[in-house]
Amino acid sequence: LSEIGHEVDLVLNCHTLEHLGDFQGEIEKIHLILRTGGVLYLEVPFDIFETSRLHKLNAYSTYLRLIEKWKFCFIFLDFLSGVYRQFFKRVPFFGLVKQSEHINYFTFKSLEFLLEQNGFELKPGGQVDVKWKQGRLKLGRMSVIGVKR
């Protein structure tokens, strides 16, 4: 962003913050290159899913150590967990809770807070769209729109 060399009117930041170690720093960099009154459109995946109380128990760790010994079983349960998450936005009790390549997870409220704390005024138009698809996968997305103060 620092290589642009001048202020811009619009920044679209889509599906990047969830991958960054310093997402706060990225918003600060955007703020620096955006002119006063410029617009930031921020979009992240709706990567929120529920887990079972069972997933918090030591028995679940034992279960994982057991099934990881059988590669086919582990792959099959991983696949079933993914399909189940697509339809129900939760991990089944027998499923695998796993970390994707995303290292940050956001809520709509946390996105709004992030912009407000970094000198942006929120504008209408942001949304949570749980039915948004990428290809055939129903991933969902959240977006917020801010104007630099």
PDB file of N, CA, C and O in Angstrom, residues 6 22 50 53 62 85 94 99 103-105 116-117 121 135 144:
ATOM      1  N   HIS A   6       0.141   7.961  -3.546  1.00  0.00           N
ATOM      2  CA  HIS A   6      -0.851   9.036  -3.451  1.00  0.00           C
ATOM      3  C   HIS A   6      -2.094   8.489  -2.751  1.00  0.00           C
ATOM      4  O   HIS A   6      -2.246   7.284  -2.584  1.00  0.00           O
ATOM      5  N   ASP A  22      -1.295  -9.476  11.421  1.00  0.00           N
ATOM      6  CA  ASP A  22      -1.513  -8.133  11.964  1.00  0.00           C
ATOM      7  C   ASP A  22      -2.599  -7.425  11.159  1.00  0.00           C
ATOM      8  O   ASP A  22      -2.318  -6.511  10.393  1.00  0.00           O
ATOM      9  N   GLU A  50     -20.774 -23.660  15.219  1.00  0.00           N
ATOM     10  CA  GLU A  50     -20.924 -24.118  16.597  1.00  0.00           C
ATOM     11  C   GLU A  50     -20.234 -25.454  16.791  1.00  0.00           C
ATOM     12  O   GLU A  50     -20.119 -26.246  15.861  1.00  0.00           O
ATOM     13  N   ARG A  53     -20.504 -29.515  23.259  1.00  0.00           N
ATOM     14  CA  ARG A  53     -19.817 -29.534  24.553  1.00  0.00           C
ATOM     15  C   ARG A  53     -18.815 -30.673  24.609  1.00  0.00           C
ATOM     16  O   ARG A  53     -17.804 -30.601  25.283  1.00  0.00           O
ATOM     17  N   THR A  62      -8.737 -37.818  23.249  1.00  0.00           N
ATOM     18  CA  THR A  62      -8.473 -39.252  23.153  1.00  0.00           C
ATOM     19  C   THR A  62      -9.059 -39.810  21.861  1.00  0.00           C
ATOM     20  O   THR A  62      -8.417 -40.592  21.153  1.00  0.00           O
ATOM     21  N   ARG A  85     -20.942 -29.165   8.251  1.00  0.00           N
ATOM     22  CA  ARG A  85     -20.776 -27.722   8.512  1.00  0.00           C
ATOM     23  C   ARG A  85     -21.424 -26.879   7.426  1.00  0.00           C
ATOM     24  O   ARG A  85     -21.981 -25.826   7.700  1.00  0.00           O
ATOM     25  N   PHE A  94     -19.417 -36.157  16.379  1.00  0.00           N
ATOM     26  CA  PHE A  94     -18.352 -37.087  15.986  1.00  0.00           C
ATOM     27  C   PHE A  94     -17.321 -36.416  15.080  1.00  0.00           C
ATOM     28  O   PHE A  94     -16.322 -37.014  14.705  1.00  0.00           O
ATOM     29  N   GLN A  99      -8.567 -26.303  12.247  1.00  0.00           N
ATOM     30  CA  GLN A  99      -8.168 -24.965  11.852  1.00  0.00           C
ATOM     31  C   GLN A  99      -7.961 -24.958  10.338  1.00  0.00           C
ATOM     32  O   GLN A  99      -7.274 -25.797   9.806  1.00  0.00           O
ATOM     33  N   ILE A 103      -6.469 -17.521  10.225  1.00  0.00           N
ATOM     34  CA  ILE A 103      -5.910 -17.392  11.568  1.00  0.00           C
ATOM     35  C   ILE A 103      -6.682 -16.372  12.404  1.00  0.00           C
ATOM     36  O   ILE A 103      -6.418 -16.222  13.582  1.00  0.00           O
ATOM     37  N   ASN A 104      -7.636 -15.676  11.760  1.00  0.00           N
ATOM     38  CA  ASN A 104      -8.498 -14.725  12.460  1.00  0.00           C
ATOM     39  C   ASN A 104      -9.945 -15.022  12.117  1.00  0.00           C
ATOM     40  O   ASN A 104     -10.249 -15.375  10.979  1.00  0.00           O
ATOM     41  N   TYR A 105     -10.797 -14.849  13.090  1.00  0.00           N
ATOM     42  CA  TYR A 105     -12.225 -15.046  12.886  1.00  0.00           C
ATOM     43  C   TYR A 105     -12.936 -13.789  13.375  1.00  0.00           C
ATOM     44  O   TYR A 105     -12.571 -13.224  14.399  1.00  0.00           O
ATOM     45  N   GLU A 116     -14.496   1.495  13.387  1.00  0.00           N
ATOM     46  CA  GLU A 116     -14.748   2.663  14.234  1.00  0.00           C
ATOM     47  C   GLU A 116     -13.506   3.066  15.027  1.00  0.00           C
ATOM     48  O   GLU A 116     -13.220   4.251  15.187  1.00  0.00           O
ATOM     49  N   GLN A 117     -12.753   2.083  15.514  1.00  0.00           N
ATOM     50  CA  GLN A 117     -11.563   2.362  16.306  1.00  0.00           C
ATOM     51  C   GLN A 117     -10.401   2.883  15.471  1.00  0.00           C
ATOM     52  O   GLN A 117      -9.404   3.346  16.003  1.00  0.00           O
ATOM     53  N   GLU A 121     -16.134   6.095   9.781  1.00  0.00           N
ATOM     54  CA  GLU A 121     -17.554   6.216  10.113  1.00  0.00           C
ATOM     55  C   GLU A 121     -18.279   5.115   9.352  1.00  0.00           C
ATOM     56  O   GLU A 121     -18.127   4.993   8.136  1.00  0.00           O
ATOM     57  N   GLY A 135     -18.160 -20.871  -5.768  1.00  0.00           N
ATOM     58  CA  GLY A 135     -18.350 -22.133  -6.478  1.00  0.00           C
ATOM     59  C   GLY A 135     -19.603 -22.795  -5.938  1.00  0.00           C
ATOM     60  O   GLY A 135     -20.652 -22.173  -5.817  1.00  0.00           O
ATOM     61  N   VAL A 144     -18.614  -4.765   5.792  1.00  0.00           N
ATOM     62  CA  VAL A 144     -18.888  -3.457   6.387  1.00  0.00           C
ATOM     63  C   VAL A 144     -18.339  -2.396   5.446  1.00  0.00           C
ATOM     64  O   VAL A 144     -17.412  -2.644   4.677  1.00  0.00           O
TER      65      VAL A 144
END
